[in-house]
mmCIF file of N, CA and C and ligand atoms in Angstrom:
data_model
loop_
_atom_site.group_PDB
_atom_site.id
_atom_site.type_symbol
_atom_site.label_atom_id
_atom_site.label_comp_id
_atom_site.label_asym_id
_atom_site.label_seq_id
_atom_site.Cartn_x
_atom_site.Cartn_y
_atom_site.Cartn_z
ATOM 1 N N UNK A 1 1.066 -1.271 0.060
ATOM 2 C CA UNK A 1 -0.076 -0.008 -0.016
ATOM 3 C C UNK A 1 0.849 1.259 0.073
ATOM 4 N N UNK A 2 0.465 2.199 -0.988
ATOM 5 C CA UNK A 2 1.084 3.241 -0.857
ATOM 6 C C UNK A 2 0.732 4.693 0.529
ATOM 7 N N UNK A 3 1.956 5.363 0.238
ATOM 8 C CA UNK A 3 1.484 6.330 1.373
ATOM 9 C C UNK A 3 0.114 7.078 1.012
ATOM 10 N N UNK A 4 -0.081 7.241 -0.312
ATOM 11 C CA UNK A 4 -0.952 8.087 -0.823
ATOM 12 C C UNK A 4 -2.300 7.519 -0.546
ATOM 13 N N UNK A 5 -2.286 6.277 -0.511
ATOM 14 C CA UNK A 5 -3.741 5.096 -0.653
ATOM 15 C C UNK A 5 -3.948 5.617 1.273
ATOM 16 N N UNK A 6 -3.095 5.347 2.104
ATOM 17 C CA UNK A 6 -2.885 5.949 3.727
ATOM 18 C C UNK A 6 -3.638 7.513 3.906
ATOM 19 N N UNK A 7 -3.104 8.148 3.170
ATOM 20 C CA UNK A 7 -3.648 9.767 2.994
ATOM 21 C C UNK A 7 -5.360 9.205 3.025
ATOM 22 N N UNK A 8 -5.544 8.943 1.644
ATOM 23 C CA UNK A 8 -7.248 8.192 0.820
ATOM 24 C C UNK A 8 -7.975 7.610 2.266
ATOM 25 N N UNK A 9 -7.283 6.905 2.523
ATOM 26 C CA UNK A 9 -7.969 5.616 3.715
ATOM 27 C C UNK A 9 -8.513 6.711 4.899
ATOM 28 N N UNK A 10 -7.570 7.670 5.348
ATOM 29 C CA UNK A 10 -7.299 8.571 6.496
ATOM 30 C C UNK A 10 -6.719 8.172 7.484
ATOM 31 N N UNK A 11 -5.672 7.253 7.337
ATOM 32 C CA UNK A 11 -5.018 6.900 8.345
ATOM 33 C C UNK A 11 -3.628 7.943 8.643
ATOM 34 N N UNK A 12 -3.205 8.515 7.858
ATOM 35 C CA UNK A 12 -2.429 9.683 7.883
ATOM 36 C C UNK A 12 -2.473 10.803 7.418
ATOM 37 N N UNK A 13 -2.395 11.645 8.239
ATOM 38 C CA UNK A 13 -3.019 12.977 7.896
ATOM 39 C C UNK A 13 -2.257 13.709 6.671
ATOM 40 N N UNK A 14 -3.285 14.613 5.567
ATOM 41 C CA UNK A 14 -2.743 15.434 4.485
ATOM 42 C C UNK A 14 -3.697 16.609 5.029
ATOM 43 N N UNK A 15 -2.816 17.998 4.387
ATOM 44 C CA UNK A 15 -3.625 19.107 4.548
ATOM 45 C C UNK A 15 -4.454 18.889 2.779
ATOM 46 N N UNK A 16 -5.804 19.001 3.257
ATOM 47 C CA UNK A 16 -6.406 18.699 1.770
ATOM 48 C C UNK A 16 -7.275 19.825 0.988
ATOM 49 N N UNK A 17 -7.000 20.250 0.172
ATOM 50 C CA UNK A 17 -7.945 21.464 -0.299
ATOM 51 C C UNK A 17 -8.516 20.926 -1.687
ATOM 52 N N UNK A 18 -9.037 19.954 -1.805
ATOM 53 C CA UNK A 18 -10.088 19.445 -2.573
ATOM 54 C C UNK A 18 -10.089 17.545 -2.078
ATOM 55 N N UNK A 19 -11.661 17.391 -2.416
ATOM 56 C CA UNK A 19 -12.306 15.768 -2.489
ATOM 57 C C UNK A 19 -13.088 15.758 -2.716
ATOM 58 N N UNK A 20 -13.615 15.022 -3.658
ATOM 59 C CA UNK A 20 -14.773 14.129 -4.015
ATOM 60 C C UNK A 20 -14.885 12.894 -3.695
ATOM 61 N N UNK A 21 -15.678 12.298 -4.614
ATOM 62 C CA UNK A 21 -15.614 10.584 -4.268
ATOM 63 C C UNK A 21 -14.653 9.953 -5.350
ATOM 64 N N UNK A 22 -13.964 10.761 -5.871
ATOM 65 C CA UNK A 22 -13.240 10.445 -7.338
ATOM 66 C C UNK A 22 -11.356 10.671 -7.462
ATOM 67 N N UNK A 23 -11.841 12.001 -6.826
ATOM 68 C CA UNK A 23 -10.310 12.715 -6.648
ATOM 69 C C UNK A 23 -10.075 13.235 -5.087
ATOM 70 N N UNK A 24 -8.544 13.377 -5.275
ATOM 71 C CA UNK A 24 -8.291 14.058 -3.525
ATOM 72 C C UNK A 24 -6.721 15.040 -4.255
ATOM 73 N N UNK A 25 -6.844 16.280 -3.345
ATOM 74 C CA UNK A 25 -6.107 17.227 -3.724
ATOM 75 C C UNK A 25 -5.505 17.617 -2.076
ATOM 76 N N UNK A 26 -4.449 17.591 -1.897
ATOM 77 C CA UNK A 26 -3.386 18.172 -0.826
ATOM 78 C C UNK A 26 -2.059 18.404 -1.245
ATOM 79 N N UNK A 27 -1.482 19.384 -0.034
ATOM 80 C CA UNK A 27 -0.440 19.929 -0.263
ATOM 81 C C UNK A 27 0.598 18.971 -0.445
ATOM 82 N N UNK A 28 1.729 19.193 -0.863
ATOM 83 C CA UNK A 28 2.952 17.921 -0.823
ATOM 84 C C UNK A 28 3.584 18.526 0.005
ATOM 85 N N UNK A 29 4.415 17.504 1.175
ATOM 86 C CA UNK A 29 4.828 17.328 2.431
ATOM 87 C C UNK A 29 6.078 18.407 2.262
ATOM 88 N N UNK A 30 6.924 18.071 1.068
ATOM 89 C CA UNK A 30 7.933 18.483 1.108
ATOM 90 C C UNK A 30 7.934 19.610 -0.152
ATOM 91 N N UNK A 31 7.238 20.726 0.152
ATOM 92 C CA UNK A 31 6.973 21.833 -1.288
ATOM 93 C C UNK A 31 8.168 22.381 -1.887
ATOM 94 N N UNK A 32 8.493 21.793 -3.638
ATOM 95 C CA UNK A 32 9.401 22.365 -4.372
ATOM 96 C C UNK A 32 8.945 24.033 -4.899
ATOM 97 N N UNK A 33 8.178 24.461 -4.765
ATOM 98 C CA UNK A 33 7.464 25.943 -5.077
ATOM 99 C C UNK A 33 6.517 26.590 -3.750
ATOM 100 N N UNK A 34 6.492 28.064 -4.207
ATOM 101 C CA UNK A 34 5.709 28.515 -2.888
ATOM 102 C C UNK A 34 4.285 27.312 -2.996
ATOM 103 N N UNK A 35 3.828 27.084 -4.191
ATOM 104 C CA UNK A 35 2.632 26.456 -4.022
ATOM 105 C C UNK A 35 2.655 24.992 -4.603
ATOM 106 N N UNK A 36 2.533 24.104 -3.846
ATOM 107 C CA UNK A 36 3.070 22.792 -4.676
ATOM 108 C C UNK A 36 1.744 22.126 -4.177
ATOM 109 N N UNK A 37 1.022 21.520 -4.650
ATOM 110 C CA UNK A 37 -0.344 20.661 -4.671
ATOM 111 C C UNK A 37 -0.159 19.374 -4.999
ATOM 112 N N UNK A 38 -0.521 18.262 -4.942
ATOM 113 C CA UNK A 38 -0.456 17.016 -5.460
ATOM 114 C C UNK A 38 -2.376 16.973 -5.495
ATOM 115 N N UNK A 39 -2.510 16.400 -6.776
ATOM 116 C CA UNK A 39 -3.906 15.763 -7.117
ATOM 117 C C UNK A 39 -4.055 14.838 -7.739
ATOM 118 N N UNK A 40 -4.977 13.698 -6.991
ATOM 119 C CA UNK A 40 -4.713 11.763 -7.452
ATOM 120 C C UNK A 40 -5.748 11.461 -7.417
ATOM 121 N N UNK A 41 -5.944 10.572 -8.306
ATOM 122 C CA UNK A 41 -7.644 9.600 -8.297
ATOM 123 C C UNK A 41 -7.459 8.917 -7.045
ATOM 124 N N UNK A 42 -8.408 8.309 -6.721
ATOM 125 C CA UNK A 42 -8.822 7.800 -5.147
ATOM 126 C C UNK A 42 -8.635 6.306 -6.160
ATOM 127 N N UNK A 43 -8.806 6.153 -7.101
ATOM 128 C CA UNK A 43 -8.534 4.340 -7.594
ATOM 129 C C UNK A 43 -7.002 4.543 -7.978
ATOM 130 N N UNK A 44 -6.380 3.549 -7.084
ATOM 131 C CA UNK A 44 -4.899 3.600 -7.465
ATOM 132 C C UNK A 44 -4.342 2.926 -8.308
ATOM 133 N N UNK A 45 -4.369 4.065 -9.437
ATOM 134 C CA UNK A 45 -3.326 3.790 -10.730
ATOM 135 C C UNK A 45 -2.216 3.725 -10.622
ATOM 136 N N UNK A 46 -1.437 3.335 -10.890
ATOM 137 C CA UNK A 46 0.378 3.428 -10.412
ATOM 138 C C UNK A 46 0.984 4.757 -11.092
ATOM 139 N N UNK A 47 0.806 5.046 -12.090
ATOM 140 C CA UNK A 47 1.055 6.010 -13.060
ATOM 141 C C UNK A 47 0.464 5.925 -14.383
ATOM 142 N N UNK A 48 0.694 7.126 -15.182
ATOM 143 C CA UNK A 48 0.309 7.207 -16.377
ATOM 144 C C UNK A 48 0.530 6.146 -17.470
ATOM 145 N N UNK A 49 1.655 5.603 -17.051
ATOM 146 C CA UNK A 49 2.211 4.481 -17.793
ATOM 147 C C UNK A 49 1.031 3.114 -17.365
ATOM 148 N N UNK A 50 0.561 3.228 -16.777
ATOM 149 C CA UNK A 50 -0.413 2.126 -16.468
ATOM 150 C C UNK A 50 -1.973 2.473 -16.141
ATOM 151 N N UNK A 51 -2.220 3.555 -17.120
ATOM 152 C CA UNK A 51 -3.438 3.922 -17.488
ATOM 153 C C UNK A 51 -4.401 2.865 -18.382
ATOM 154 N N UNK A 52 -5.885 3.128 -18.303
ATOM 155 C CA UNK A 52 -6.214 2.056 -19.259
ATOM 156 C C UNK A 52 -7.277 3.163 -19.919
ATOM 157 N N UNK A 53 -7.646 2.323 -21.021
ATOM 158 C CA UNK A 53 -8.774 3.391 -21.466
ATOM 159 C C UNK A 53 -9.920 3.861 -20.253
ATOM 160 N N UNK A 54 -10.140 2.866 -19.869
ATOM 161 C CA UNK A 54 -11.628 2.686 -18.831
ATOM 162 C C UNK A 54 -11.134 4.053 -17.789
ATOM 163 N N UNK A 55 -9.842 4.679 -17.430
ATOM 164 C CA UNK A 55 -9.307 5.851 -16.635
ATOM 165 C C UNK A 55 -9.486 6.933 -17.594
ATOM 166 N N UNK A 56 -9.901 6.832 -19.010
ATOM 167 C CA UNK A 56 -9.795 8.225 -19.632
ATOM 168 C C UNK A 56 -10.623 9.269 -18.982
ATOM 169 N N UNK A 57 -12.016 8.852 -18.405
ATOM 170 C CA UNK A 57 -12.866 10.100 -17.744
ATOM 171 C C UNK A 57 -11.974 10.669 -16.473
ATOM 172 N N UNK A 58 -11.767 9.455 -15.530
ATOM 173 C CA UNK A 58 -11.430 9.697 -14.341
ATOM 174 C C UNK A 58 -9.848 10.822 -14.139
ATOM 175 N N UNK A 59 -9.264 10.535 -15.342
ATOM 176 C CA UNK A 59 -7.534 11.081 -15.508
ATOM 177 C C UNK A 59 -8.242 12.247 -16.294
ATOM 178 N N UNK A 60 -8.834 12.617 -17.027
ATOM 179 C CA UNK A 60 -9.434 13.677 -17.933
ATOM 180 C C UNK A 60 -9.866 14.528 -16.831
ATOM 181 N N UNK A 61 -11.134 13.834 -15.388
ATOM 182 C CA UNK A 61 -11.347 14.990 -14.191
ATOM 183 C C UNK A 61 -10.407 15.355 -13.617
ATOM 184 N N UNK A 62 -9.368 14.759 -13.076
ATOM 185 C CA UNK A 62 -7.597 14.707 -12.318
ATOM 186 C C UNK A 62 -7.238 16.325 -12.758
ATOM 187 N N UNK A 63 -6.828 16.479 -14.483
ATOM 188 C CA UNK A 63 -6.751 17.110 -15.143
ATOM 189 C C UNK A 63 -7.627 18.781 -14.873
ATOM 190 N N UNK A 64 -8.399 18.399 -14.728
ATOM 191 C CA UNK A 64 -9.198 19.540 -14.763
ATOM 192 C C UNK A 64 -9.139 20.344 -13.073
ATOM 193 N N UNK A 65 -9.304 19.480 -12.506
ATOM 194 C CA UNK A 65 -9.186 19.344 -10.798
ATOM 195 C C UNK A 65 -8.094 20.450 -10.519
ATOM 196 N N UNK A 66 -7.012 19.584 -11.193
ATOM 197 C CA UNK A 66 -5.596 20.379 -11.067
ATOM 198 C C UNK A 66 -5.827 21.861 -11.577
ATOM 199 N N UNK A 67 -6.486 22.059 -12.619
ATOM 200 C CA UNK A 67 -6.268 23.290 -12.648
ATOM 201 C C UNK A 67 -7.082 24.602 -12.297
ATOM 202 N N UNK A 68 -7.849 23.583 -11.872
ATOM 203 C CA UNK A 68 -8.756 24.361 -10.394
ATOM 204 C C UNK A 68 -8.490 24.877 -9.458
ATOM 205 N N UNK A 69 -7.275 23.700 -9.041
ATOM 206 C CA UNK A 69 -6.837 24.088 -7.753
ATOM 207 C C UNK A 69 -5.844 25.250 -8.360
ATOM 208 N N UNK A 70 -5.039 25.139 -9.001
ATOM 209 C CA UNK A 70 -4.316 26.542 -9.509
ATOM 210 C C UNK A 70 -5.011 27.833 -9.385
ATOM 211 N N UNK A 71 -6.515 27.695 -10.051
ATOM 212 C CA UNK A 71 -7.004 28.979 -10.545
ATOM 213 C C UNK A 71 -7.361 29.012 -8.653
ATOM 214 N N UNK A 72 -7.933 28.280 -8.306
ATOM 215 C CA UNK A 72 -8.396 28.664 -6.861
ATOM 216 C C UNK A 72 -7.409 29.366 -6.266
ATOM 217 N N UNK A 73 -5.645 29.023 -6.581
ATOM 218 C CA UNK A 73 -4.441 29.762 -5.559
ATOM 219 C C UNK A 73 -4.347 30.936 -6.158
ATOM 220 N N UNK A 74 -4.684 30.987 -7.377
ATOM 221 C CA UNK A 74 -4.545 32.432 -7.797
ATOM 222 C C UNK A 74 -3.265 32.629 -8.272
ATOM 223 N N UNK A 75 -3.086 31.434 -9.287
ATOM 224 C CA UNK A 75 -2.106 30.920 -10.334
ATOM 225 C C UNK A 75 -2.357 31.103 -11.511
ATOM 226 N N UNK A 76 -3.500 31.344 -12.071
ATOM 227 C CA UNK A 76 -3.776 31.563 -13.440
ATOM 228 C C UNK A 76 -2.836 32.653 -14.185
ATOM 229 N N UNK A 77 -2.910 34.011 -13.615
ATOM 230 C CA UNK A 77 -2.768 35.191 -14.123
ATOM 231 C C UNK A 77 -1.289 34.997 -14.740
ATOM 232 N N UNK A 78 -0.069 34.383 -13.579
ATOM 233 C CA UNK A 78 1.313 34.555 -13.735
ATOM 234 C C UNK A 78 1.684 32.807 -14.347
ATOM 235 N N UNK A 79 1.145 32.130 -14.677
ATOM 236 C CA UNK A 79 0.957 30.341 -14.987
ATOM 237 C C UNK A 79 1.440 29.424 -14.106
ATOM 238 N N UNK A 80 2.055 28.285 -14.269
ATOM 239 C CA UNK A 80 1.928 27.471 -13.280
ATOM 240 C C UNK A 80 2.695 26.172 -14.367
ATOM 241 N N UNK A 81 2.641 25.246 -13.534
ATOM 242 C CA UNK A 81 3.030 24.075 -14.020
ATOM 243 C C UNK A 81 2.657 22.779 -13.536
ATOM 244 N N UNK A 82 2.218 21.740 -14.327
ATOM 245 C CA UNK A 82 1.290 20.382 -14.034
ATOM 246 C C UNK A 82 2.239 19.424 -14.118
ATOM 247 N N UNK A 83 2.971 18.503 -13.555
ATOM 248 C CA UNK A 83 3.697 17.720 -13.985
ATOM 249 C C UNK A 83 3.327 16.148 -13.510
ATOM 250 N N UNK A 84 3.313 14.764 -13.962
ATOM 251 C CA UNK A 84 3.737 13.585 -13.483
ATOM 252 C C UNK A 84 4.973 13.010 -13.831
ATOM 253 N N UNK A 85 5.126 12.383 -13.040
ATOM 254 C CA UNK A 85 6.566 11.611 -12.865
ATOM 255 C C UNK A 85 6.559 9.933 -13.099
ATOM 256 N N UNK A 86 7.019 9.574 -13.892
ATOM 257 C CA UNK A 86 6.706 7.931 -14.232
ATOM 258 C C UNK A 86 8.070 7.001 -14.178
ATOM 259 N N UNK A 87 7.860 6.597 -12.944
ATOM 260 C CA UNK A 87 8.636 5.424 -12.866
ATOM 261 C C UNK A 87 10.353 6.109 -12.586
ATOM 262 N N UNK A 88 11.497 5.308 -12.649
ATOM 263 C CA UNK A 88 12.691 5.650 -12.065
ATOM 264 C C UNK A 88 13.265 6.735 -12.303
ATOM 265 N N UNK A 89 13.500 6.950 -13.621
ATOM 266 C CA UNK A 89 14.185 7.850 -14.545
ATOM 267 C C UNK A 89 13.365 9.203 -14.742
ATOM 268 N N UNK A 90 11.828 8.801 -14.420
ATOM 269 C CA UNK A 90 10.896 10.099 -14.259
ATOM 270 C C UNK A 90 11.269 10.742 -13.056
ATOM 271 N N UNK A 91 11.462 10.293 -11.909
ATOM 272 C CA UNK A 91 11.723 10.772 -10.806
ATOM 273 C C UNK A 91 10.512 10.358 -9.697
ATOM 274 N N UNK A 92 9.754 9.504 -10.265
ATOM 275 C CA UNK A 92 8.496 8.613 -9.461
ATOM 276 C C UNK A 92 8.900 8.492 -8.366
ATOM 277 N N UNK A 93 8.451 8.723 -6.673
ATOM 278 C CA UNK A 93 8.842 8.241 -5.572
ATOM 279 C C UNK A 93 7.355 7.651 -5.212
ATOM 280 N N UNK A 94 6.613 7.744 -5.425
ATOM 281 C CA UNK A 94 5.286 6.997 -4.741
ATOM 282 C C UNK A 94 4.809 6.912 -6.186
ATOM 283 N N UNK A 95 3.977 5.363 -5.843
ATOM 284 C CA UNK A 95 3.507 4.595 -7.228
ATOM 285 C C UNK A 95 2.093 4.659 -6.886
ATOM 286 N N UNK A 96 1.890 5.673 -6.930
ATOM 287 C CA UNK A 96 -0.009 6.052 -7.208
ATOM 288 C C UNK A 96 -0.016 7.475 -7.977
ATOM 289 N N UNK A 97 -0.503 7.140 -9.102
ATOM 290 C CA UNK A 97 -0.601 8.569 -10.084
ATOM 291 C C UNK A 97 -0.569 9.780 -9.525
ATOM 292 N N UNK A 98 -0.016 10.528 -9.719
ATOM 293 C CA UNK A 98 -0.558 11.807 -8.941
ATOM 294 C C UNK A 98 0.292 13.266 -10.145
ATOM 295 N N UNK A 99 -0.471 14.228 -9.949
ATOM 296 C CA UNK A 99 -0.090 15.186 -10.750
ATOM 297 C C UNK A 99 0.470 16.234 -9.769
ATOM 298 N N UNK A 100 1.482 16.833 -10.229
ATOM 299 C CA UNK A 100 2.052 17.840 -9.198
ATOM 300 C C UNK A 100 1.564 19.278 -9.915
ATOM 301 N N UNK A 101 1.017 20.132 -8.703
ATOM 302 C CA UNK A 101 0.312 21.281 -9.093
ATOM 303 C C UNK A 101 1.505 22.763 -8.514
ATOM 304 N N UNK A 102 2.282 23.132 -9.495
ATOM 305 C CA UNK A 102 3.766 24.038 -9.085
ATOM 306 C C UNK A 102 3.608 25.549 -9.435
ATOM 307 N N UNK A 103 3.531 26.569 -8.528
ATOM 308 C CA UNK A 103 3.639 27.136 -8.895
ATOM 309 C C UNK A 103 3.743 28.542 -7.990
ATOM 310 N N UNK A 104 3.666 29.860 -8.161
ATOM 311 C CA UNK A 104 4.211 31.032 -7.261
ATOM 312 C C UNK A 104 5.990 31.097 -7.317
ATOM 313 N N UNK A 105 6.725 30.696 -8.447
ATOM 314 C CA UNK A 105 7.567 31.260 -9.000
ATOM 315 C C UNK A 105 8.051 30.532 -10.162
ATOM 316 N N UNK A 106 9.450 31.386 -10.749
ATOM 317 C CA UNK A 106 9.782 31.002 -12.211
ATOM 318 C C UNK A 106 9.840 30.029 -12.366
ATOM 319 N N UNK A 107 9.387 28.826 -13.299
ATOM 320 C CA UNK A 107 9.752 27.558 -13.485
ATOM 321 C C UNK A 107 10.669 27.857 -14.753
ATOM 322 N N UNK A 108 11.859 26.433 -15.035
ATOM 323 C CA UNK A 108 12.729 26.754 -15.770
ATOM 324 C C UNK A 108 12.932 25.514 -16.510
ATOM 325 N N UNK A 109 13.268 25.403 -17.825
ATOM 326 C CA UNK A 109 13.455 24.124 -18.511
ATOM 327 C C UNK A 109 14.479 23.908 -18.967
ATOM 328 N N UNK A 110 14.737 23.482 -19.657
ATOM 329 C CA UNK A 110 14.318 21.578 -19.073
ATOM 330 C C UNK A 110 14.352 21.468 -17.217
ATOM 331 N N UNK A 111 13.423 20.680 -17.307
ATOM 332 C CA UNK A 111 13.921 20.178 -15.773
ATOM 333 C C UNK A 111 14.839 19.265 -15.391
ATOM 334 N N UNK A 112 15.036 19.504 -13.915
ATOM 335 C CA UNK A 112 16.825 18.724 -14.018
ATOM 336 C C UNK A 112 16.327 17.372 -13.568
HETATM 337 P P1 AMP B 201 6.932 12.114 -6.874
HETATM 338 O O1 AMP B 201 8.360 12.105 -6.723
HETATM 339 O O2 AMP B 201 6.692 12.536 -8.438
HETATM 340 O O3 AMP B 201 6.569 10.328 -7.088
HETATM 341 O O4 AMP B 201 6.154 12.999 -5.892
HETATM 342 C C1 AMP B 201 6.106 12.224 -4.897
HETATM 343 C C2 AMP B 201 5.162 13.561 -4.089
HETATM 344 O O5 AMP B 201 4.675 12.897 -2.705
HETATM 345 C C3 AMP B 201 6.641 13.877 -3.468
HETATM 346 O O6 AMP B 201 6.657 15.537 -4.054
HETATM 347 C C4 AMP B 201 6.807 14.081 -1.614
HETATM 348 O O7 AMP B 201 7.246 15.110 -1.352
HETATM 349 C C5 AMP B 201 5.094 14.221 -1.698
HETATM 350 N N1 AMP B 201 4.942 13.285 0.030
HETATM 351 C C6 AMP B 201 5.151 11.848 0.080
HETATM 352 N N2 AMP B 201 4.911 11.650 1.147
HETATM 353 C C7 AMP B 201 3.437 12.825 1.524
HETATM 354 C C8 AMP B 201 2.943 13.076 2.520
HETATM 355 N N3 AMP B 201 2.601 11.929 3.077
HETATM 356 N N4 AMP B 201 2.337 14.090 2.533
HETATM 357 C C9 AMP B 201 2.391 14.524 1.245
HETATM 358 N N5 AMP B 201 3.254 14.703 0.095
HETATM 359 C C10 AMP B 201 3.877 13.619 0.277
#
């Protein structure tokens, strides 16, 4: 079981900014920007590499909620970044699909 499943199940605390039946958004415990939220499906999809066609609507919703989280944080005018890391080389450390919402500072490209 991943740490994000424990957050979904309420076994460990998180600073939630959005929750409904399908999606949860909470603040990253080690923020990499002034605003850093993780948006996850409650369904335990390992990563985008594990998504199936039946997940299309759910993942679309996760992405829309990520944009709403950014809008609610006032990030839209200056911009922000949505990122999902996949596997070892992608830098994934928690194997439950999540979208990072990063904002409040200038992002660089390419990412390190
Ligand atoms: P990734 O490296 O893309 O898999 O991202 C995992 C993210 O989860 C990292 O940014 C961690 O800081 C974050 N994280 C790990 N444990 C927790 C937790 N208990 N609450 C909030 N964020 C967490």
